[in-house]
XYZ file of C-alpha atoms in Angstrom:
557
model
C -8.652 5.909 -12.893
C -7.992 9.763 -13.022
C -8.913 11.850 -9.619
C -9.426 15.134 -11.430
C -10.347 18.335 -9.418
C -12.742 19.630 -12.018
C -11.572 23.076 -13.353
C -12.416 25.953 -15.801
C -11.514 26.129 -19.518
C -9.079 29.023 -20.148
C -11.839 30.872 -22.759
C -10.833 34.083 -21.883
C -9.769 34.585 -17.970
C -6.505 31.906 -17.933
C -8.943 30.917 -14.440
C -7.973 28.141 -12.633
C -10.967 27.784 -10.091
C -13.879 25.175 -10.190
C -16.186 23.793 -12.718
C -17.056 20.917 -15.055
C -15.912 22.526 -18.362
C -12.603 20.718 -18.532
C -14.245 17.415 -17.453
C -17.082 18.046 -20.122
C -14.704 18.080 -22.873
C -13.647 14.851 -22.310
C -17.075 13.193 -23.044
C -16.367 11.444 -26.036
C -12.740 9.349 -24.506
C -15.122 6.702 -23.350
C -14.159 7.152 -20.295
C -16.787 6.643 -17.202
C -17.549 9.692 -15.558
C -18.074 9.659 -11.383
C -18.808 12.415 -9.333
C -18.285 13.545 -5.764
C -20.246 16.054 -3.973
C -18.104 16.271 -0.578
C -14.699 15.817 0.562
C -15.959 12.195 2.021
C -17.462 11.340 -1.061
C -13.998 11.991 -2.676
C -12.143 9.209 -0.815
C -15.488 7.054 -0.925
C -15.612 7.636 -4.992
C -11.747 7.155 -5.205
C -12.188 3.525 -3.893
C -15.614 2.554 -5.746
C -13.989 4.392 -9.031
C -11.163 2.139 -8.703
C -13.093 -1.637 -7.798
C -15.129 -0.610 -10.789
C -12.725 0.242 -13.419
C -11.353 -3.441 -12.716
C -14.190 -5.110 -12.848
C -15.592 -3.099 -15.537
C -12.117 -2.983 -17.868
C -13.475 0.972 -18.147
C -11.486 3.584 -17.413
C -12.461 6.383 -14.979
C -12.575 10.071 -14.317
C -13.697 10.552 -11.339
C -14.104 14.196 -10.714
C -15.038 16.583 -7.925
C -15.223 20.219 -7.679
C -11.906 22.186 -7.985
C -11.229 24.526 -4.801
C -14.801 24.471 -3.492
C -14.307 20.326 -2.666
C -10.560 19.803 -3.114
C -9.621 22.909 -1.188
C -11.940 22.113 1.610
C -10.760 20.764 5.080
C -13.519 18.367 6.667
C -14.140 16.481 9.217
C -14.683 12.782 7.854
C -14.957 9.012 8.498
C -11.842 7.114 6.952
C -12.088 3.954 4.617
C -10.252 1.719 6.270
C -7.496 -0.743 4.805
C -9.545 -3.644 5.652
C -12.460 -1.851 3.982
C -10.560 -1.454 0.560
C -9.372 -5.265 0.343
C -12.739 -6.309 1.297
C -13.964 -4.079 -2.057
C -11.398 -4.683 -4.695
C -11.395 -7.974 -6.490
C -8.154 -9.501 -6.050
C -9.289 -11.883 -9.501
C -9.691 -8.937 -10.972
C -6.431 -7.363 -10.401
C -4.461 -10.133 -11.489
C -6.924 -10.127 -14.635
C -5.834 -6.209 -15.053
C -2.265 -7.469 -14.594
C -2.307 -10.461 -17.386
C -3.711 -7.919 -20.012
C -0.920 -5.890 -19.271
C 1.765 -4.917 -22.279
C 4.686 -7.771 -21.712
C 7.748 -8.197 -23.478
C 7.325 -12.176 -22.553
C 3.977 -12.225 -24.086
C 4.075 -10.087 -26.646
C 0.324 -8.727 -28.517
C -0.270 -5.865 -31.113
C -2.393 -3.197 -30.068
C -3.691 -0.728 -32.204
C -3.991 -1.564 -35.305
C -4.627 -0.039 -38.621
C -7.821 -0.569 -39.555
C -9.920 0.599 -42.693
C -13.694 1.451 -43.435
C -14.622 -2.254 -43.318
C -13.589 -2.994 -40.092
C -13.541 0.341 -37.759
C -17.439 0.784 -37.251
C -18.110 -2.718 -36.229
C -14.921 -2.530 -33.830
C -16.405 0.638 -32.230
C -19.624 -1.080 -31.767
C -18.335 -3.954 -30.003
C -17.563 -2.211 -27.285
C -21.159 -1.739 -26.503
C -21.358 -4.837 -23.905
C -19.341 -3.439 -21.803
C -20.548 0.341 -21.328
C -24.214 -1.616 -20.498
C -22.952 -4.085 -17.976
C -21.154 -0.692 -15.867
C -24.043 0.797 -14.159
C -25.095 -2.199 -12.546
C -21.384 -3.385 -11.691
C -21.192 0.018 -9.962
C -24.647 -0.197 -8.063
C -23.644 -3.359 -6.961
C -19.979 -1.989 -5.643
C -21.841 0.999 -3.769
C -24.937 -1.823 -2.678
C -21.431 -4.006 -0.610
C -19.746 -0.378 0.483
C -22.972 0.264 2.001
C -22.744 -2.831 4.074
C -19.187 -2.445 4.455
C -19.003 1.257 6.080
C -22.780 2.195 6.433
C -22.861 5.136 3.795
C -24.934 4.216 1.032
C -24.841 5.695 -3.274
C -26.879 5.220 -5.826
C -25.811 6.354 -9.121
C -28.960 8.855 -8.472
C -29.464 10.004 -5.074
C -32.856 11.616 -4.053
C -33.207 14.081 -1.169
C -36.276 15.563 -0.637
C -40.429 15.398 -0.480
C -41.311 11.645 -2.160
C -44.075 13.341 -3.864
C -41.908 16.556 -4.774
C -43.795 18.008 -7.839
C -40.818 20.474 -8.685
C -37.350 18.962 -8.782
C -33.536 20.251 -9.284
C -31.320 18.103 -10.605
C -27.211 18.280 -10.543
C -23.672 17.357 -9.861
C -20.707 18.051 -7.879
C -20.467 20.427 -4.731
C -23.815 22.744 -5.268
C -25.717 19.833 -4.213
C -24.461 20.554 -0.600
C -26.604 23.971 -0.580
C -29.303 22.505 -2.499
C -29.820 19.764 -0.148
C -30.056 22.411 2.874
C -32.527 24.719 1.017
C -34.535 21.284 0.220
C -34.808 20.610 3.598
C -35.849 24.444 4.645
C -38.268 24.138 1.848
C -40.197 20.705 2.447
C -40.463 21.601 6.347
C -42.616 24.648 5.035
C -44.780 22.223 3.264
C -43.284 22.741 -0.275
C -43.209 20.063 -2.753
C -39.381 20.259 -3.681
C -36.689 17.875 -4.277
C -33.657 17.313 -5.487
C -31.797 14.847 -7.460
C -27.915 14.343 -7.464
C -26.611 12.997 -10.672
C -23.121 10.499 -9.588
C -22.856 8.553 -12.387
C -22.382 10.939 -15.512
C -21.344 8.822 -18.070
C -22.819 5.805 -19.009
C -25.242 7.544 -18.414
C -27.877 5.190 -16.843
C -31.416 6.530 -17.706
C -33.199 3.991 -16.054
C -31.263 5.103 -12.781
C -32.391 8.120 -13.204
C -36.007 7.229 -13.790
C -36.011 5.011 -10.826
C -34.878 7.781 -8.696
C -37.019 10.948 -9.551
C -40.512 11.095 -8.340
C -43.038 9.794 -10.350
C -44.836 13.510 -9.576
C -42.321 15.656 -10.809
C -44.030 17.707 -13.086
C -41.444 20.719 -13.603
C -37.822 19.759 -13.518
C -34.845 22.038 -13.439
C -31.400 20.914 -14.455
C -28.000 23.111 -13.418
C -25.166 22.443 -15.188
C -21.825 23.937 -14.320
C -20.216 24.661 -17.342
C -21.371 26.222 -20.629
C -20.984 24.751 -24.193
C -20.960 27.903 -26.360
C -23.447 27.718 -29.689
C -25.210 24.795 -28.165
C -28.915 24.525 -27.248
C -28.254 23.487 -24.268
C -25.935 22.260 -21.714
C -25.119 18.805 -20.912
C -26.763 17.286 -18.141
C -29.859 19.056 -19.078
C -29.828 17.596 -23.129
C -29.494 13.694 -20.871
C -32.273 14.484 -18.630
C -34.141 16.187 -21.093
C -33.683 12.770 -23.672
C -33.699 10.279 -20.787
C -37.753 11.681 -19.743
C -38.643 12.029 -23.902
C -37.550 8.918 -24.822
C -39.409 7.206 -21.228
C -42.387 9.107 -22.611
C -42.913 8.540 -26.429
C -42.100 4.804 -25.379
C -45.000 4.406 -23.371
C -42.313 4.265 -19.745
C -43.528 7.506 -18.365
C -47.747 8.868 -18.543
C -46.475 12.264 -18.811
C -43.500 14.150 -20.078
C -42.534 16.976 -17.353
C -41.236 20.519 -18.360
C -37.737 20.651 -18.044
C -35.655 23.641 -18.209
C -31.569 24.073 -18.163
C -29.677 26.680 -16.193
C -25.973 27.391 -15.846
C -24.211 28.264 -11.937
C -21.290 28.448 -10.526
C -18.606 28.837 -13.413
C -15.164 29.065 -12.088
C -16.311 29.414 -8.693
C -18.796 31.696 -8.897
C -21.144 31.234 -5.928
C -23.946 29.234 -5.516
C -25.959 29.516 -1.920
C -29.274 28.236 -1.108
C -30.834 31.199 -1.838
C -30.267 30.857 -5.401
C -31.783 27.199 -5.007
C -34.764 29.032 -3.578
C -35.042 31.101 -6.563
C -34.365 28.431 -8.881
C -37.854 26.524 -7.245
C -39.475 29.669 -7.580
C -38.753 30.012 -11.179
C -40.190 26.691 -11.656
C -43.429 28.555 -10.245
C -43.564 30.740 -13.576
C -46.382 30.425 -16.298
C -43.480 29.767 -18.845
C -40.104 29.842 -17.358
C -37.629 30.912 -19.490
C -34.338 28.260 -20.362
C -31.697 28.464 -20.774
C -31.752 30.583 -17.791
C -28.371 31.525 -15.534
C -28.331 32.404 -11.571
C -25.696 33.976 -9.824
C -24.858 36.793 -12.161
C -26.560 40.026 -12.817
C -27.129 39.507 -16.976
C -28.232 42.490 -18.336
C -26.970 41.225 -21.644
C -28.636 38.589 -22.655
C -31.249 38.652 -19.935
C -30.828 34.888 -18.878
C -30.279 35.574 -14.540
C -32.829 34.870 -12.026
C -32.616 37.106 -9.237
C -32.292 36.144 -5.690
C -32.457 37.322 -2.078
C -28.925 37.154 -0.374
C -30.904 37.203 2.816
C -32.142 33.565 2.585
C -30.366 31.191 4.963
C -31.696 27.561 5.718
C -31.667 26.737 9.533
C -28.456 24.223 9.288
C -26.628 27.312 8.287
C -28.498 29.292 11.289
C -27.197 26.930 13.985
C -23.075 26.956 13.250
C -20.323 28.896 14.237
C -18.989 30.911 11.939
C -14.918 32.423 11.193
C -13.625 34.590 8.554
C -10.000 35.468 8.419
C -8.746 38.362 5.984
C -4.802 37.514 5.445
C -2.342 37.999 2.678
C -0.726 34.961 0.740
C 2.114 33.698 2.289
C 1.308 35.189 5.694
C 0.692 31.715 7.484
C -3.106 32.913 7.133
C -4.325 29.859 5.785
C -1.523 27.403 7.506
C -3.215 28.562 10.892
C -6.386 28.146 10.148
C -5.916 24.592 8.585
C -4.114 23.863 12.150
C -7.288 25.500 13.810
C -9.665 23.742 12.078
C -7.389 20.148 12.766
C -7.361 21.243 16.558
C -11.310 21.606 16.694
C -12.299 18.587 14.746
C -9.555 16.550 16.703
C -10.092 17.573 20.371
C -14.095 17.874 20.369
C -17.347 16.294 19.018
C -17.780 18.729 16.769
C -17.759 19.173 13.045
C -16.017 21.311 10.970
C -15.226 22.943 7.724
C -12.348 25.155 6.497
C -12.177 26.666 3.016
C -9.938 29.747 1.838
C -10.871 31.892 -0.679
C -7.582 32.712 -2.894
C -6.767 35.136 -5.459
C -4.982 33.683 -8.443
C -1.842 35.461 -7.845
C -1.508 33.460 -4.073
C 1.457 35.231 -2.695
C 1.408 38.855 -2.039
C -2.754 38.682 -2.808
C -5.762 38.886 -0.312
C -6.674 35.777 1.316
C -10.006 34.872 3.038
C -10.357 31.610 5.076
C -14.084 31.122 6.228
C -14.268 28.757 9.232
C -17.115 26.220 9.928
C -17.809 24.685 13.400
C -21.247 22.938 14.450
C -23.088 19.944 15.844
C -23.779 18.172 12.977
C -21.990 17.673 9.438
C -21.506 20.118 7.502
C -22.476 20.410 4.073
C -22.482 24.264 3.535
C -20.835 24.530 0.417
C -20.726 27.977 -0.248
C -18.878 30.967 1.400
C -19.932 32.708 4.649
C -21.704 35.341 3.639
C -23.342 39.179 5.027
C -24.134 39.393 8.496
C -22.996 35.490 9.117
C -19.795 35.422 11.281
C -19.491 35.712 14.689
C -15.758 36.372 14.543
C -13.665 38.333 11.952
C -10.051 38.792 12.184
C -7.430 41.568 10.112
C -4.434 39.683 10.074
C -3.290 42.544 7.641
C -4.025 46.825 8.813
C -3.984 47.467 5.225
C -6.607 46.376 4.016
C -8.762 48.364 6.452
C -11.222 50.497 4.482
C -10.487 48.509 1.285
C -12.507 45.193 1.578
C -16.243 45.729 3.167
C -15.017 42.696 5.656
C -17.684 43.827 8.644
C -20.632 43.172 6.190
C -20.100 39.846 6.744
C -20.063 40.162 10.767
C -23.146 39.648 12.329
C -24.492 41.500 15.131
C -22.560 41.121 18.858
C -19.563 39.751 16.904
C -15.921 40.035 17.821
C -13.608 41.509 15.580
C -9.758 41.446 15.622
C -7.339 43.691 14.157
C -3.548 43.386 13.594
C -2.197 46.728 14.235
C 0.787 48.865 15.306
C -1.662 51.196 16.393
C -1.871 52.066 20.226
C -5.320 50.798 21.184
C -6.091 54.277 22.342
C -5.732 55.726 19.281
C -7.103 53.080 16.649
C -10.764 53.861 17.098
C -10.186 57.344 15.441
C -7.403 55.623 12.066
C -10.916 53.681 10.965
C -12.956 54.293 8.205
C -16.489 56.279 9.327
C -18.143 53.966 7.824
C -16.634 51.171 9.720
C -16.840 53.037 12.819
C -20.789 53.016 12.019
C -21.038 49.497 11.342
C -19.278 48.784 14.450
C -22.061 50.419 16.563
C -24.890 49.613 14.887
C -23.778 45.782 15.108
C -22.712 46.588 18.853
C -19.167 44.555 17.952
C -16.454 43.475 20.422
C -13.471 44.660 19.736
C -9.752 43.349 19.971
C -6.449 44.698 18.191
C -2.809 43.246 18.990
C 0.279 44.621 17.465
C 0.980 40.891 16.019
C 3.636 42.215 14.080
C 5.547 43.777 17.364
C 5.212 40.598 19.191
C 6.940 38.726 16.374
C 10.039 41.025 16.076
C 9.930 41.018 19.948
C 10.478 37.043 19.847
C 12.619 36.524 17.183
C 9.632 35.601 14.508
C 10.417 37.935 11.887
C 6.928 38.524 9.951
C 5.595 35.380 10.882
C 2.294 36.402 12.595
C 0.466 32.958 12.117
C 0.733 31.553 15.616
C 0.112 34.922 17.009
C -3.085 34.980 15.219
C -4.357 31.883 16.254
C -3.844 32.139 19.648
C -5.360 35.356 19.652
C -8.538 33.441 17.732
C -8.547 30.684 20.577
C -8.321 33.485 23.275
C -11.083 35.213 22.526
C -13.339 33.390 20.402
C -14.621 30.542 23.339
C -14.832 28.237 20.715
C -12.383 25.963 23.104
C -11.105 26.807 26.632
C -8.219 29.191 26.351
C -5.694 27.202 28.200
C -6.154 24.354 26.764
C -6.469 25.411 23.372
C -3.035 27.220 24.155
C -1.919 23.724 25.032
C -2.835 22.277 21.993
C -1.226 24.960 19.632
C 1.713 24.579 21.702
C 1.497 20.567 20.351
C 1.016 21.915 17.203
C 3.992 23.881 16.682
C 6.233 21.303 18.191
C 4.855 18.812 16.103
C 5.152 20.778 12.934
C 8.428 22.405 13.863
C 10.185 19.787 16.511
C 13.042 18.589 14.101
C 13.958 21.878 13.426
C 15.177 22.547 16.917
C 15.284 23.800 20.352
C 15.434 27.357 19.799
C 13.070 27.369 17.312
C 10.223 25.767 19.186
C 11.572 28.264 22.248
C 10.352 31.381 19.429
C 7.586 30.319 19.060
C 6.435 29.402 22.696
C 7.234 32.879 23.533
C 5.166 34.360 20.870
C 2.063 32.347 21.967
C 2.429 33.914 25.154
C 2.721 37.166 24.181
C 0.018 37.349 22.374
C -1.997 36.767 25.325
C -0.213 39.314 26.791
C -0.674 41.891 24.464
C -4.096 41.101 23.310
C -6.173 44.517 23.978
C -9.559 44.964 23.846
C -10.969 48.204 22.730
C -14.383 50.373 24.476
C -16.214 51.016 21.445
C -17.672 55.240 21.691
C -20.855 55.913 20.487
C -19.656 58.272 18.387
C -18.151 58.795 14.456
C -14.647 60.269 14.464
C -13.058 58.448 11.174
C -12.836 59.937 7.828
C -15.394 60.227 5.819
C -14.287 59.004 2.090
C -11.681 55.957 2.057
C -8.923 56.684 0.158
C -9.753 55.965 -3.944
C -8.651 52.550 -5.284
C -7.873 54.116 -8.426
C -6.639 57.673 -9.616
C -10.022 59.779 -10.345
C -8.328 60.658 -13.836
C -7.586 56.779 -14.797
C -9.980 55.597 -18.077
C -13.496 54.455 -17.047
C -13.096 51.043 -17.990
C -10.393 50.953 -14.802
C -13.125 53.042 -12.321
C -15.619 51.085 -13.059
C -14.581 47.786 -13.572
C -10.848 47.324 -12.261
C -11.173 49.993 -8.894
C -14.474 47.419 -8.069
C -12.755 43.873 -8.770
C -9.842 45.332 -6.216
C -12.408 46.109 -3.697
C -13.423 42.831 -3.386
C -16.978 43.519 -5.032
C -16.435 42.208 -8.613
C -19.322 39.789 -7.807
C -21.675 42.404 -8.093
C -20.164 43.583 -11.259
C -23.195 42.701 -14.884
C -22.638 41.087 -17.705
């Protein structure tokens, strides 16, 4: 069994973020192909991928969602030790064991074999690729009774008479599922199907699982097969229904359309679900279609309101944190995340945006917290977070960071700045932004405090206590407390004086923690300063100066 965190082809960007291209090419190994939509599907997969591969004598990839799902911080529920004996065959792992290459029992494998023999030995593998789906339903049928979460190798969410359906695999199925929900309470008939088992692909599954009343099916595929008429998933669907219907299994053959998303970690929010449903609406919808992009090329993209939010996004608590790589950014905010999912009831997620260089580059960690799971699988987005911290004063006026606040938030920014003088060193058009959202805000000189206690340029603590301070997502003393546990628990071994640096820097931060009266009126300057030399080729205004600015997602084809 391979656990692969599904990843982009090179083509030509070298990217390393998230998709299904690399797992796509490896269709014809004969491997079985599982997905996982959510970090607790990833340790619930790992375990059925593993009982089924022995009982199945298939091998596995079972893939999830590079950086989106394997980047992620969660809270889950644990499979237990007791749980994983109770699921894995012990027969069949001594089976696995006897097969096994042994110098005591020695076997030739892979042989040289000519025309007359090779086809037949292909085919007689057949037996086995049949008997897998149901060896797998049965595995998910006892981890069902087992732990109380119950699979299907296709899962339905949505209205049981749902006469327009999307259908997919891997993370996006977290923001379809929410838009679903927003959809059907409004008295739409929408649905959604999640595809687990990719390969064998088990069409009866997947007829099973869809509504009989689907009449106009969209399927998103994320990854793109250049020169084909199609992409993957959507060629299975699209056979799976045709062959159903010219064999007399289905009364009507639905119109199904193919769409590509959320290549190498491009975004995909409920909104774009919503506009993927509405497409469905059209007279003739056009396929292969793409959303997410702006394709003025090839005129493939669906366009989409940003504004859209289901109400499970509407009732969490959102964070964003702008830090550079290496900065202890992201280390805090993992330790934040552990601190709120460990010490209350409530859920929470934690994802950080990274540039591909890491170190030295702009990081953003966006910061989940609510009452119920969370299965927003997308980035917090404009006018969303009611906190948004500057670990870094350079980057003020170059990323539009208080676009994503929303209105009465609290912003904090690391600064050497005297807090009488800061409001006039912003950007006018932060300054605006500011007022109009009526924004509380904090700076601290996070920097000074870590010289002052012997932390060199290690703001992270600082920074989270300043978070826990003044965000009332827990008590402030006790959340003090528990970074205090924290730090000793991460550094302890490393000694006395050590944890003493670090004590004193979560107290002065407190200390030094200002908050600033915001004026009602515009003092900053009007123009940032350029990105990019006004003399440097267009290709680097146009293209380069925006990708630095943080807005290369608006960027066309």
């Amino acid at each position: 069994v391979l656990h692969v965190s599904a990843r982009s082809l090179a083509a030509q960007a070298l990217s390393i973020f998230g998709d299904h291209s690399d797992v796509m090419a490896c269709r014809a190994t004969g491997f079985a192909m599982l997905c996982s939509n959510s970090v607790q599907e990833v340790m619930d997969f790992a375990l059925l991928a593993q009982a089924a591969s022995l009982e199945s004598r298939i091998p596995f990839v079972h893939f999830f969602d590079g950086f989106r799902i394997s980047h992620e911080v969660s809270k889950i529920t644990r499979v237990e030790s007791d749980q994983v004996r109770a699921l894995i065959d012990e027969e069949a792992v001594e089976a696995h064991r006897r097969r096994g290459l042994n110098p005591d029992h020695p076997v030739i494998r892979g042989t040289s074999q000519n025309p007359d023999v090779y086809f037949q030995g292909r085919e007689s593998v057949n037996a086995y690729y049949q008997k897998l789906p149901s060896i797998l339903q049965g595995l998910m049928d006892r981890f069902a009774e087992l732990t109380g979460r119950r699979y299907h190798l296709f899962d339905y969410h949505g209205d049981p008479e749902a006469q327009r359906v999307i259908c997919l695999m891997g993370s996006g199925a977290g923001a379809a599922a929410e838009m679903v929900d927003d959809l059907v309470a409004r008295g739409e008939r929408v649905g959604l199907l999640k595809v687990r088992l990719f390969r064998p692909f088990a069409a009866d599954a997947l007829l099973g699982a869809l509504p009989a009343s689907a009449r106009r099916i969209a399927v998103l595929d994320r990854t793109k097969e250049p020169g084909a008429d199609g992409e993957p998933l959507y060629k299975d669907i699209l056979g799976a229904l045709a062959q159903a219907f010219t064999r007399g299994g289905r009364s009507d053959m639905p119109l199904v359309i193919g769409g590509r998303f959320g290549l190498s970690s491009k975004e995909f929010t409920p909104a774009m679900v919503q506009a993927v449903f509405e497409h469905l609406k059209a007279e003739r919808p056009h396929t292969p279609f793409t959303i997410g992009i702006h394709d003025d090329l090839g005129g493939t993209s669906l366009e989409w309101d940003p504004a859209q939010l289901p109400a499970a996004a509407r009732e969490m608590t959102c964070a964003l944190f702008y830090g550079l790589g290496s900065d202890g950014t992201v280390s805090a905010n993992k330790n934040s995340i552990k601190i709120i999912g460990e010490q209350t009831d409530r859920y929470v997620q934690g994802y950080f945006q990274y540039d591909s260089k890491k170190a030295g580059a702009v990081t953003i960690s966006h910061l989940r917290f609510g009452p119920r799971p969370i299965h927003s699988t997308y980035l917090i987005g404009d006018h969303q977070a009611a906190f948004v911290a500057c670990h870094q004063p350079t980057f003020i006026g170059r990323y539009p960071m208080l676009d994503k606040a929303a209105p009465g938030a609290t912003f904090l920014l690391n600064t050497a700045t005297p807090p009488e003088q800061i409001w006039d060193q912003l950007p006018r058009a932060m300054q605006q932004q500011m007022i109009d959202k009526r924004i509380h805000f904090y700076v601290i000189d996070a920097y000074g405090v870590a010289d002052a206690t012997g932390m060199g340029r290690r703001i992270n603590t600082i920074m989270q206590t300043c978070f826990f301070a003044i965000s009332g997502v827990l008590e402030p003393s006790r959340a003090i407390e528990l970074i205090k546990q924290a730090v000793e628990k991460s550094y302890g071994r490393k000694g006395r004086k050590l944890l003493e640096r670090n004590f004193a820097a979560i107290d002065g931060s407190v200390e030094r923690l200002h908050r600033v009266e915001i004026p009602q009126h515009l003092s900053g300057h009007e123009q940032p300063r350029p990105i990019v030399s006004p003399q440097a080729p267009a290709f680097v205004r146009e293209v380069t100066a925006t990708i630095i600015a943080g807005r290369g997602d608006e960027l066309r084809v």
